[in-house]
Amino acid sequence: MKDFTRRPTWVDIDLEALMHNLRQAEACRREGQRLLAVVKADAYGHGAVPVSRAVENYGIRDFAVATLEEAVELRQAGILSSILVLGGCFPGQEQAFHDFRLIPALLDIETARRLNEFSVRHGYCQRVHLKVDSGMGRVGFQADELADQIAELKKMNGLQVEGLMTHFACADELDSQVTTVQQQAFFEMLGMLRLAGFELRDIHQSNSAGLSAWNCPECTLSRPGIMLYGGLPGPGFDEKLDLKPVMNLRSCIAQLRDLPVGKGVSYGHSFVTRRRTKVAVLPIGYADGYNRLLSNRGQGILHGRKVAQIGRVCMDWIMFDVTDLPEVQVGDCLTLLGSSDGLTIAGDDWADALGTISYEVFCRIGARVPRHYR
């Protein structure tokens, strides 16, 4: 769909592909295990509200975000399902967590004391998921801390510890011994809590990589994130998962230029024509998330063929060599990320070229690029 009331650059979000990927996640889970859809960071750049609506309509009833602000956005948009805030509850946010019926990840004893005191004072019980550090080395209760503080946690009448969670550091490595050690540490801490009398409804540790490659029989939840959006959790997962790209970044040709041999293109003349060259100029650049490191390395899909990006990527413009497509016209649409005409440029393709991961690729597609949902 071309919307020329705006600059002709946009993203098509393919909700059918999202549902396909969600079914892939369902096929990976253990029987009886629920899925908790991770929609933080605006659903990895795909649009948290429309993505969450689609996933909730499908039947998912558990969501995770990173911040209170992200959770409130979903509530105000009418999302009724359970929302876990992975980033926890910061001082001053206690009332909002209660008002919007949100569940914070509980990361430390100081936060537990603060939340408990607030909840008791206001006459209610705050639901929480206890986050333990099984080897990520980032946030959460370490095993020795949990052992020292578990009796105090048990006495907190203002908290309902209904979940236990951890996060894998190396689950994207299919032969990782780190993950095996983390699982053992996690289940030891789970045993501590059960011995202390905690009744846990939700037990979870698996992200997309963990869900599709590691068996977690004790867990009641799994947290698919990147796989929902068509990104592979790591190398080798293409043999385990059949994912479809959800984000399709497109832009239309604003101008065609015929350049002679020896003509430099864009800043620094990092590309110089070696033949008479027809150049297509597109109104998109690194301010929109088309990374500058793709200069002279990117590709686009045009008329069923892949064409090469040339010259340095600018803030608002990029150029392509379309010499071999004589039928090309101003207004023709190129797909820069995603699928078109049976061809695909995946987020993982960009990630490989940029030395990063598809998570970052999707999240960096800028807010000034409108999303269209189909």
mmCIF file of C-alpha atoms in Angstrom:
data_model
loop_
_atom_site.group_PDB
_atom_site.id
_atom_site.type_symbol
_atom_site.label_atom_id
_atom_site.label_comp_id
_atom_site.label_asym_id
_atom_site.label_seq_id
_atom_site.Cartn_x
_atom_site.Cartn_y
_atom_site.Cartn_z
ATOM 1 C CA MET A 1 0.000 0.000 0.000
ATOM 2 C CA LYS A 2 1.456 3.350 -1.049
ATOM 3 C CA ASP A 3 0.526 6.344 1.071
ATOM 4 C CA PHE A 4 1.694 9.442 -0.762
ATOM 5 C CA THR A 5 0.152 11.786 1.789
ATOM 6 C CA ARG A 6 3.448 11.149 3.588
ATOM 7 C CA ARG A 7 6.995 10.581 2.467
ATOM 8 C CA PRO A 8 6.807 7.275 0.533
ATOM 9 C CA THR A 9 8.754 5.259 3.108
ATOM 10 C CA TRP A 10 6.974 2.880 5.456
ATOM 11 C CA VAL A 11 6.926 -0.509 7.150
ATOM 12 C CA ASP A 12 4.360 -3.214 6.402
ATOM 13 C CA ILE A 13 3.773 -5.374 9.479
ATOM 14 C CA ASP A 14 2.558 -8.793 8.365
ATOM 15 C CA LEU A 15 0.276 -10.048 11.148
ATOM 16 C CA GLU A 16 -0.287 -13.332 9.321
ATOM 17 C CA ALA A 17 3.469 -13.950 9.515
ATOM 18 C CA LEU A 18 3.326 -13.051 13.219
ATOM 19 C CA MET A 19 0.659 -15.722 13.743
ATOM 20 C CA HIS A 20 2.744 -18.241 11.804
ATOM 21 C CA ASN A 21 5.709 -17.566 14.087
ATOM 22 C CA LEU A 22 3.483 -17.772 17.160
ATOM 23 C CA ARG A 23 2.365 -21.229 16.056
ATOM 24 C CA GLN A 24 6.029 -22.170 15.719
ATOM 25 C CA ALA A 25 6.547 -21.119 19.337
ATOM 26 C CA GLU A 26 3.529 -23.198 20.373
ATOM 27 C CA ALA A 27 4.977 -26.224 18.611
ATOM 28 C CA CYS A 28 8.203 -25.887 20.646
ATOM 29 C CA ARG A 29 6.612 -25.685 24.086
ATOM 30 C CA ARG A 30 6.076 -28.600 26.419
ATOM 31 C CA GLU A 31 2.480 -29.815 26.759
ATOM 32 C CA GLY A 32 0.587 -27.690 29.256
ATOM 33 C CA GLN A 33 3.142 -24.896 29.156
ATOM 34 C CA ARG A 34 1.815 -21.401 28.449
ATOM 35 C CA LEU A 35 3.443 -18.756 26.265
ATOM 36 C CA LEU A 36 4.273 -15.312 27.619
ATOM 37 C CA ALA A 37 4.652 -12.997 24.617
ATOM 38 C CA VAL A 38 7.510 -10.509 24.968
ATOM 39 C CA VAL A 39 6.394 -7.165 23.504
ATOM 40 C CA LYS A 40 8.933 -4.839 25.125
ATOM 41 C CA ALA A 41 10.663 -2.064 23.152
ATOM 42 C CA ASP A 42 7.466 -1.442 21.161
ATOM 43 C CA ALA A 43 7.340 -5.152 20.277
ATOM 44 C CA TYR A 44 10.917 -4.958 19.024
ATOM 45 C CA GLY A 45 9.954 -2.041 16.791
ATOM 46 C CA HIS A 46 6.858 -3.727 15.356
ATOM 47 C CA GLY A 47 4.282 -1.776 17.394
ATOM 48 C CA ALA A 48 3.400 -3.051 20.859
ATOM 49 C CA VAL A 49 -0.303 -2.194 20.809
ATOM 50 C CA PRO A 50 -1.340 -3.725 17.454
ATOM 51 C CA VAL A 51 0.965 -6.711 17.970
ATOM 52 C CA SER A 52 -0.415 -7.332 21.461
ATOM 53 C CA ARG A 53 -3.997 -7.016 20.239
ATOM 54 C CA ALA A 54 -3.346 -9.588 17.520
ATOM 55 C CA VAL A 55 -1.607 -11.974 19.926
ATOM 56 C CA GLU A 56 -4.320 -11.543 22.574
ATOM 57 C CA ASN A 57 -7.015 -12.189 19.973
ATOM 58 C CA TYR A 58 -5.155 -15.382 19.100
ATOM 59 C CA GLY A 59 -5.570 -16.501 22.705
ATOM 60 C CA ILE A 60 -2.349 -15.592 24.507
ATOM 61 C CA ARG A 61 -3.052 -14.287 28.022
ATOM 62 C CA ASP A 62 0.441 -13.467 29.312
ATOM 63 C CA PHE A 63 2.637 -10.570 28.163
ATOM 64 C CA ALA A 64 5.994 -9.125 29.186
ATOM 65 C CA VAL A 65 7.361 -5.614 28.797
ATOM 66 C CA ALA A 66 10.466 -3.889 30.138
ATOM 67 C CA THR A 67 9.063 -0.769 31.796
ATOM 68 C CA LEU A 68 6.032 0.566 33.621
ATOM 69 C CA GLU A 69 5.441 3.038 30.787
ATOM 70 C CA GLU A 70 5.242 0.218 28.243
ATOM 71 C CA ALA A 71 2.768 -1.665 30.435
ATOM 72 C CA VAL A 72 0.536 1.375 30.956
ATOM 73 C CA GLU A 73 0.411 1.927 27.185
ATOM 74 C CA LEU A 74 -0.967 -1.585 26.737
ATOM 75 C CA ARG A 75 -3.527 -1.210 29.518
ATOM 76 C CA GLN A 76 -4.741 2.117 28.134
ATOM 77 C CA ALA A 77 -5.082 0.473 24.716
ATOM 78 C CA GLY A 78 -7.414 -2.140 26.193
ATOM 79 C CA ILE A 79 -5.068 -5.108 26.708
ATOM 80 C CA LEU A 80 -6.659 -7.069 29.578
ATOM 81 C CA SER A 81 -4.219 -9.967 29.918
ATOM 82 C CA SER A 82 -1.560 -10.422 32.587
ATOM 83 C CA ILE A 83 1.430 -8.077 32.110
ATOM 84 C CA LEU A 84 4.821 -8.787 33.676
ATOM 85 C CA VAL A 85 7.212 -5.816 33.900
ATOM 86 C CA LEU A 86 10.678 -7.312 33.523
ATOM 87 C CA GLY A 87 12.477 -4.151 34.627
ATOM 88 C CA GLY A 88 10.890 -4.190 38.087
ATOM 89 C CA CYS A 89 9.243 -1.475 40.133
ATOM 90 C CA PHE A 90 11.227 1.689 40.823
ATOM 91 C CA PRO A 91 10.589 3.990 43.809
ATOM 92 C CA GLY A 92 7.412 6.013 43.299
ATOM 93 C CA GLN A 93 5.839 3.517 40.883
ATOM 94 C CA GLU A 94 4.100 1.351 43.494
ATOM 95 C CA GLN A 95 0.650 2.911 43.144
ATOM 96 C CA ALA A 96 0.695 2.619 39.347
ATOM 97 C CA PHE A 97 1.527 -1.083 39.541
ATOM 98 C CA HIS A 98 -1.538 -1.564 41.720
ATOM 99 C CA ASP A 99 -3.839 0.698 39.720
ATOM 100 C CA PHE A 100 -2.992 -0.924 36.368
ATOM 101 C CA ARG A 101 -2.909 -4.505 37.745
ATOM 102 C CA LEU A 102 0.715 -5.108 36.777
ATOM 103 C CA ILE A 103 3.218 -7.693 37.999
ATOM 104 C CA PRO A 104 6.781 -6.509 38.631
ATOM 105 C CA ALA A 105 9.803 -8.745 38.455
ATOM 106 C CA LEU A 106 11.226 -8.612 41.990
ATOM 107 C CA LEU A 107 14.964 -8.076 41.638
ATOM 108 C CA ASP A 108 16.291 -7.467 45.182
ATOM 109 C CA ILE A 109 15.359 -7.462 48.850
ATOM 110 C CA GLU A 110 15.285 -3.653 49.114
ATOM 111 C CA THR A 111 12.546 -3.473 46.476
ATOM 112 C CA ALA A 112 10.709 -6.313 48.209
ATOM 113 C CA ARG A 113 10.713 -4.380 51.483
ATOM 114 C CA ARG A 114 9.498 -1.201 49.805
ATOM 115 C CA LEU A 115 6.715 -2.949 47.870
ATOM 116 C CA ASN A 116 5.651 -4.922 50.925
ATOM 117 C CA GLU A 117 5.470 -1.836 53.128
ATOM 118 C CA PHE A 118 3.438 0.064 50.530
ATOM 119 C CA SER A 119 1.043 -2.833 49.919
ATOM 120 C CA VAL A 120 0.447 -3.482 53.634
ATOM 121 C CA ARG A 121 -0.115 0.211 54.287
ATOM 122 C CA HIS A 122 -2.733 0.376 51.505
ATOM 123 C CA GLY A 123 -4.427 -2.905 52.350
ATOM 124 C CA TYR A 124 -3.699 -5.128 49.373
ATOM 125 C CA CYS A 125 -1.248 -7.836 48.243
ATOM 126 C CA GLN A 126 1.080 -7.127 45.299
ATOM 127 C CA ARG A 127 1.671 -10.005 42.888
ATOM 128 C CA VAL A 128 5.357 -10.439 41.955
ATOM 129 C CA HIS A 129 7.656 -12.800 40.070
ATOM 130 C CA LEU A 130 10.897 -13.388 41.913
ATOM 131 C CA LYS A 131 13.878 -12.936 39.571
ATOM 132 C CA VAL A 132 16.950 -15.023 40.384
ATOM 133 C CA ASP A 133 20.409 -14.745 38.854
ATOM 134 C CA SER A 134 21.345 -18.274 37.840
ATOM 135 C CA GLY A 135 24.416 -17.166 35.889
ATOM 136 C CA MET A 136 23.523 -14.133 33.759
ATOM 137 C CA GLY A 137 25.409 -11.863 36.142
ATOM 138 C CA ARG A 138 23.004 -8.985 35.637
ATOM 139 C CA VAL A 139 20.049 -8.570 38.011
ATOM 140 C CA GLY A 140 18.132 -10.742 40.458
ATOM 141 C CA PHE A 141 18.723 -12.642 43.670
ATOM 142 C CA GLN A 142 21.873 -14.752 43.673
ATOM 143 C CA ALA A 143 21.684 -18.152 45.362
ATOM 144 C CA ASP A 144 23.444 -17.074 48.573
ATOM 145 C CA GLU A 145 21.287 -13.944 48.802
ATOM 146 C CA LEU A 146 18.122 -15.970 48.346
ATOM 147 C CA ALA A 147 19.209 -18.430 51.050
ATOM 148 C CA ASP A 148 19.860 -15.539 53.474
ATOM 149 C CA GLN A 149 16.671 -13.620 52.671
ATOM 150 C CA ILE A 150 14.096 -16.321 51.948
ATOM 151 C CA ALA A 151 12.765 -16.328 55.539
ATOM 152 C CA GLU A 152 12.234 -12.566 55.394
ATOM 153 C CA LEU A 153 10.488 -12.858 52.024
ATOM 154 C CA LYS A 154 8.184 -15.519 53.433
ATOM 155 C CA LYS A 155 7.017 -13.147 56.181
ATOM 156 C CA MET A 156 6.072 -10.330 53.767
ATOM 157 C CA ASN A 157 2.277 -10.339 53.906
ATOM 158 C CA GLY A 158 2.009 -7.593 51.319
ATOM 159 C CA LEU A 159 3.613 -9.671 48.574
ATOM 160 C CA GLN A 160 2.233 -12.639 46.688
ATOM 161 C CA VAL A 161 5.243 -14.401 45.180
ATOM 162 C CA GLU A 162 3.441 -16.293 42.447
ATOM 163 C CA GLY A 163 6.307 -16.698 39.996
ATOM 164 C CA LEU A 164 9.999 -17.578 39.784
ATOM 165 C CA MET A 165 12.079 -16.572 36.790
ATOM 166 C CA THR A 166 15.619 -16.386 35.481
ATOM 167 C CA HIS A 167 17.269 -15.491 32.178
ATOM 168 C CA PHE A 168 19.710 -17.509 30.083
ATOM 169 C CA ALA A 169 23.025 -15.954 29.084
ATOM 170 C CA CYS A 170 24.077 -18.406 26.354
ATOM 171 C CA ALA A 171 20.987 -20.328 25.235
ATOM 172 C CA ASP A 172 21.641 -19.187 21.655
ATOM 173 C CA GLU A 173 24.709 -21.477 21.704
ATOM 174 C CA LEU A 174 23.282 -24.908 21.052
ATOM 175 C CA ASP A 175 26.074 -26.767 22.878
ATOM 176 C CA SER A 176 26.451 -24.312 25.764
ATOM 177 C CA GLN A 177 27.528 -25.787 29.086
ATOM 178 C CA VAL A 178 26.661 -22.432 30.653
ATOM 179 C CA THR A 179 22.976 -23.082 30.057
ATOM 180 C CA THR A 180 23.189 -26.505 31.640
ATOM 181 C CA VAL A 181 24.817 -24.982 34.732
ATOM 182 C CA GLN A 182 22.199 -22.211 34.824
ATOM 183 C CA GLN A 183 19.351 -24.708 34.694
ATOM 184 C CA GLN A 184 20.822 -26.640 37.598
ATOM 185 C CA ALA A 185 21.276 -23.454 39.649
ATOM 186 C CA PHE A 186 17.729 -22.335 38.866
ATOM 187 C CA PHE A 187 16.157 -25.597 39.959
ATOM 188 C CA GLU A 188 18.195 -25.577 43.162
ATOM 189 C CA MET A 189 16.751 -22.147 43.974
ATOM 190 C CA LEU A 190 13.290 -23.388 43.030
ATOM 191 C CA GLY A 191 13.798 -26.176 45.569
ATOM 192 C CA MET A 192 14.731 -23.613 48.249
ATOM 193 C CA LEU A 193 11.480 -21.752 47.703
ATOM 194 C CA ARG A 194 9.331 -24.859 47.725
ATOM 195 C CA LEU A 195 11.010 -26.071 50.907
ATOM 196 C CA ALA A 196 10.216 -22.688 52.492
ATOM 197 C CA GLY A 197 6.548 -23.136 51.638
ATOM 198 C CA PHE A 198 6.188 -20.896 48.556
ATOM 199 C CA GLU A 199 3.513 -22.065 46.115
ATOM 200 C CA LEU A 200 4.569 -20.937 42.658
ATOM 201 C CA ARG A 201 2.090 -20.821 39.799
ATOM 202 C CA ASP A 202 4.523 -19.511 37.185
ATOM 203 C CA ILE A 203 8.033 -20.872 36.671
ATOM 204 C CA HIS A 204 9.958 -19.650 33.649
ATOM 205 C CA GLN A 205 13.458 -19.347 32.250
ATOM 206 C CA SER A 206 13.261 -19.841 28.477
ATOM 207 C CA ASN A 207 13.560 -17.039 25.934
ATOM 208 C CA SER A 208 13.189 -17.869 22.217
ATOM 209 C CA ALA A 209 16.468 -19.776 22.203
ATOM 210 C CA GLY A 210 15.642 -21.666 25.376
ATOM 211 C CA LEU A 211 12.142 -22.504 24.172
ATOM 212 C CA SER A 212 13.308 -23.954 20.872
ATOM 213 C CA ALA A 213 16.512 -25.697 21.984
ATOM 214 C CA TRP A 214 16.477 -26.496 25.715
ATOM 215 C CA ASN A 215 14.144 -28.763 27.640
ATOM 216 C CA CYS A 216 12.696 -27.173 30.793
ATOM 217 C CA PRO A 217 10.202 -29.713 32.182
ATOM 218 C CA GLU A 218 9.499 -27.857 35.446
ATOM 219 C CA CYS A 219 8.536 -24.618 33.707
ATOM 220 C CA THR A 220 4.942 -23.505 33.280
ATOM 221 C CA LEU A 221 5.750 -20.526 31.027
ATOM 222 C CA SER A 222 8.104 -19.753 28.140
ATOM 223 C CA ARG A 223 8.927 -16.262 26.904
ATOM 224 C CA PRO A 224 9.170 -16.096 23.082
ATOM 225 C CA GLY A 225 10.443 -12.752 21.866
ATOM 226 C CA ILE A 226 12.603 -12.463 18.755
ATOM 227 C CA MET A 227 11.155 -15.601 17.148
ATOM 228 C CA LEU A 228 7.694 -14.001 17.097
ATOM 229 C CA TYR A 229 9.079 -11.313 14.800
ATOM 230 C CA GLY A 230 10.907 -13.666 12.450
ATOM 231 C CA GLY A 231 14.408 -13.326 13.896
ATOM 232 C CA LEU A 232 16.465 -16.426 14.619
ATOM 233 C CA PRO A 233 17.600 -16.771 18.256
ATOM 234 C CA GLY A 234 21.117 -17.681 17.145
ATOM 235 C CA PRO A 235 23.286 -19.598 14.655
ATOM 236 C CA GLY A 236 21.956 -23.012 13.732
ATOM 237 C CA PHE A 237 18.362 -22.261 14.648
ATOM 238 C CA ASP A 238 17.326 -22.085 10.995
ATOM 239 C CA GLU A 239 17.281 -25.896 11.066
ATOM 240 C CA LYS A 240 14.943 -25.885 14.069
ATOM 241 C CA LEU A 241 12.547 -23.080 13.165
ATOM 242 C CA ASP A 242 10.567 -22.092 10.079
ATOM 243 C CA LEU A 243 10.065 -18.376 10.693
ATOM 244 C CA LYS A 244 8.648 -15.656 8.474
ATOM 245 C CA PRO A 245 9.668 -11.971 8.510
ATOM 246 C CA VAL A 246 7.011 -9.773 10.081
ATOM 247 C CA MET A 247 8.622 -6.394 9.374
ATOM 248 C CA ASN A 248 8.833 -5.292 5.723
ATOM 249 C CA LEU A 249 10.641 -1.980 5.223
ATOM 250 C CA ARG A 250 9.816 -0.328 1.917
ATOM 251 C CA SER A 251 10.580 2.943 0.138
ATOM 252 C CA CYS A 252 9.714 4.334 -3.280
ATOM 253 C CA ILE A 253 12.097 5.821 -5.834
ATOM 254 C CA ALA A 254 12.035 9.609 -5.583
ATOM 255 C CA GLN A 255 14.426 10.298 -8.452
ATOM 256 C CA LEU A 256 16.317 8.458 -11.206
ATOM 257 C CA ARG A 257 19.730 9.704 -12.307
ATOM 258 C CA ASP A 258 21.861 8.634 -15.307
ATOM 259 C CA LEU A 259 25.522 8.976 -14.392
ATOM 260 C CA PRO A 260 28.556 8.633 -16.666
ATOM 261 C CA VAL A 261 31.617 6.464 -16.044
ATOM 262 C CA GLY A 262 33.847 7.792 -13.258
ATOM 263 C CA LYS A 263 31.141 9.675 -11.381
ATOM 264 C CA GLY A 264 31.279 9.623 -7.558
ATOM 265 C CA VAL A 265 28.118 8.898 -5.586
ATOM 266 C CA SER A 266 27.260 10.365 -2.156
ATOM 267 C CA TYR A 267 29.530 11.582 0.644
ATOM 268 C CA GLY A 268 33.212 10.789 0.311
ATOM 269 C CA HIS A 269 32.725 9.257 -3.152
ATOM 270 C CA SER A 270 33.108 5.799 -1.611
ATOM 271 C CA PHE A 271 31.427 4.514 -4.778
ATOM 272 C CA VAL A 272 32.574 5.574 -8.245
ATOM 273 C CA THR A 273 30.716 4.359 -11.347
ATOM 274 C CA ARG A 274 32.572 1.942 -13.606
ATOM 275 C CA ARG A 275 29.911 2.046 -16.333
ATOM 276 C CA ARG A 276 27.063 4.275 -17.351
ATOM 277 C CA THR A 277 24.848 3.817 -14.319
ATOM 278 C CA LYS A 278 21.181 4.397 -13.621
ATOM 279 C CA VAL A 279 20.850 5.370 -9.972
ATOM 280 C CA ALA A 280 17.616 5.204 -8.009
ATOM 281 C CA VAL A 281 17.416 7.601 -5.052
ATOM 282 C CA LEU A 282 15.159 6.623 -2.131
ATOM 283 C CA PRO A 283 13.882 8.932 0.655
ATOM 284 C CA ILE A 284 15.187 6.909 3.600
ATOM 285 C CA GLY A 285 18.433 6.969 5.542
ATOM 286 C CA TYR A 286 20.193 6.250 8.790
ATOM 287 C CA ALA A 287 17.788 8.539 10.682
ATOM 288 C CA ASP A 288 15.129 5.953 9.800
ATOM 289 C CA GLY A 289 17.220 2.978 10.879
ATOM 290 C CA TYR A 290 18.864 2.127 7.558
ATOM 291 C CA ASN A 291 22.264 1.719 9.143
ATOM 292 C CA ARG A 292 25.172 3.735 7.759
ATOM 293 C CA LEU A 293 27.342 0.608 7.975
ATOM 294 C CA LEU A 294 25.254 -0.824 5.127
ATOM 295 C CA SER A 295 26.923 1.680 2.775
ATOM 296 C CA ASN A 296 27.899 -0.129 -0.458
ATOM 297 C CA ARG A 297 26.773 -3.407 1.157
ATOM 298 C CA GLY A 298 22.990 -3.263 1.348
ATOM 299 C CA GLN A 299 20.480 -4.703 -1.075
ATOM 300 C CA GLY A 300 16.913 -4.038 -2.136
ATOM 301 C CA ILE A 301 14.255 -6.088 -3.893
ATOM 302 C CA LEU A 302 12.883 -4.444 -7.031
ATOM 303 C CA HIS A 303 10.788 -6.095 -9.771
ATOM 304 C CA GLY A 304 11.667 -9.546 -8.503
ATOM 305 C CA ARG A 305 15.430 -8.987 -8.445
ATOM 306 C CA LYS A 306 17.941 -7.912 -5.845
ATOM 307 C CA VAL A 307 19.752 -4.656 -6.571
ATOM 308 C CA ALA A 308 22.809 -3.191 -4.858
ATOM 309 C CA GLN A 309 22.896 -0.143 -2.604
ATOM 310 C CA ILE A 310 25.707 2.204 -3.650
ATOM 311 C CA GLY A 311 27.424 5.164 -2.048
ATOM 312 C CA ARG A 312 27.431 6.205 1.558
ATOM 313 C CA VAL A 313 24.089 6.020 3.363
ATOM 314 C CA CYS A 314 22.910 9.555 4.191
ATOM 315 C CA MET A 315 20.655 10.720 7.002
ATOM 316 C CA ASP A 316 17.626 10.905 4.685
ATOM 317 C CA TRP A 317 18.647 9.299 1.373
ATOM 318 C CA ILE A 318 20.100 6.102 -0.072
ATOM 319 C CA MET A 319 20.997 5.153 -3.625
ATOM 320 C CA PHE A 320 20.728 1.915 -5.632
ATOM 321 C CA ASP A 321 22.221 0.744 -8.923
ATOM 322 C CA VAL A 322 19.232 -0.140 -11.121
ATOM 323 C CA THR A 323 21.089 -0.093 -14.457
ATOM 324 C CA ASP A 324 20.043 -3.643 -15.303
ATOM 325 C CA LEU A 325 16.345 -2.885 -14.871
ATOM 326 C CA PRO A 326 15.427 -0.692 -17.869
ATOM 327 C CA GLU A 327 11.713 -0.724 -16.945
ATOM 328 C CA VAL A 328 12.306 1.031 -13.610
ATOM 329 C CA GLN A 329 10.337 4.247 -12.971
ATOM 330 C CA VAL A 330 10.033 6.955 -10.352
ATOM 331 C CA GLY A 331 7.543 5.728 -7.744
ATOM 332 C CA ASP A 332 8.561 2.083 -7.977
ATOM 333 C CA CYS A 333 8.822 0.455 -4.562
ATOM 334 C CA LEU A 334 11.905 -1.295 -3.182
ATOM 335 C CA THR A 335 11.771 -3.692 -0.254
ATOM 336 C CA LEU A 336 14.842 -3.080 1.888
ATOM 337 C CA LEU A 337 14.048 -5.483 4.724
ATOM 338 C CA GLY A 338 11.545 -8.329 4.599
ATOM 339 C CA SER A 339 9.918 -10.158 1.697
ATOM 340 C CA SER A 340 8.684 -9.290 -1.787
ATOM 341 C CA ASP A 341 8.244 -11.194 -5.055
ATOM 342 C CA GLY A 342 9.346 -14.454 -3.469
ATOM 343 C CA LEU A 343 12.645 -12.988 -2.246
ATOM 344 C CA THR A 344 13.644 -12.108 1.312
ATOM 345 C CA ILE A 345 16.162 -9.817 2.975
ATOM 346 C CA ALA A 346 15.968 -11.003 6.572
ATOM 347 C CA GLY A 347 16.774 -9.119 9.732
ATOM 348 C CA ASP A 348 19.469 -11.718 10.265
ATOM 349 C CA ASP A 349 20.986 -10.763 6.880
ATOM 350 C CA TRP A 350 21.316 -7.161 8.046
ATOM 351 C CA ALA A 351 22.636 -8.354 11.391
ATOM 352 C CA ASP A 352 25.353 -10.452 9.732
ATOM 353 C CA ALA A 353 26.433 -7.491 7.611
ATOM 354 C CA LEU A 354 26.461 -5.142 10.611
ATOM 355 C CA GLY A 355 28.072 -7.468 13.137
ATOM 356 C CA THR A 356 25.037 -7.304 15.439
ATOM 357 C CA ILE A 357 21.781 -9.185 16.074
ATOM 358 C CA SER A 358 18.360 -8.931 14.464
ATOM 359 C CA TYR A 359 16.903 -7.599 17.760
ATOM 360 C CA GLU A 360 18.857 -4.374 17.253
ATOM 361 C CA VAL A 361 18.027 -4.213 13.540
ATOM 362 C CA PHE A 362 14.279 -4.221 14.216
ATOM 363 C CA CYS A 363 14.420 -1.890 17.213
ATOM 364 C CA ARG A 364 16.376 0.719 15.257
ATOM 365 C CA ILE A 365 13.789 1.206 12.509
ATOM 366 C CA GLY A 366 12.829 4.732 13.474
ATOM 367 C CA ALA A 367 9.599 6.183 14.780
ATOM 368 C CA ARG A 368 9.313 8.509 11.778
ATOM 369 C CA VAL A 369 8.745 5.434 9.583
ATOM 370 C CA PRO A 370 4.985 4.732 9.784
ATOM 371 C CA ARG A 371 3.789 1.164 10.374
ATOM 372 C CA HIS A 372 0.967 -0.299 8.301
ATOM 373 C CA TYR A 373 -0.693 -3.512 9.532
ATOM 374 C CA ARG A 374 -2.144 -6.231 7.375
#
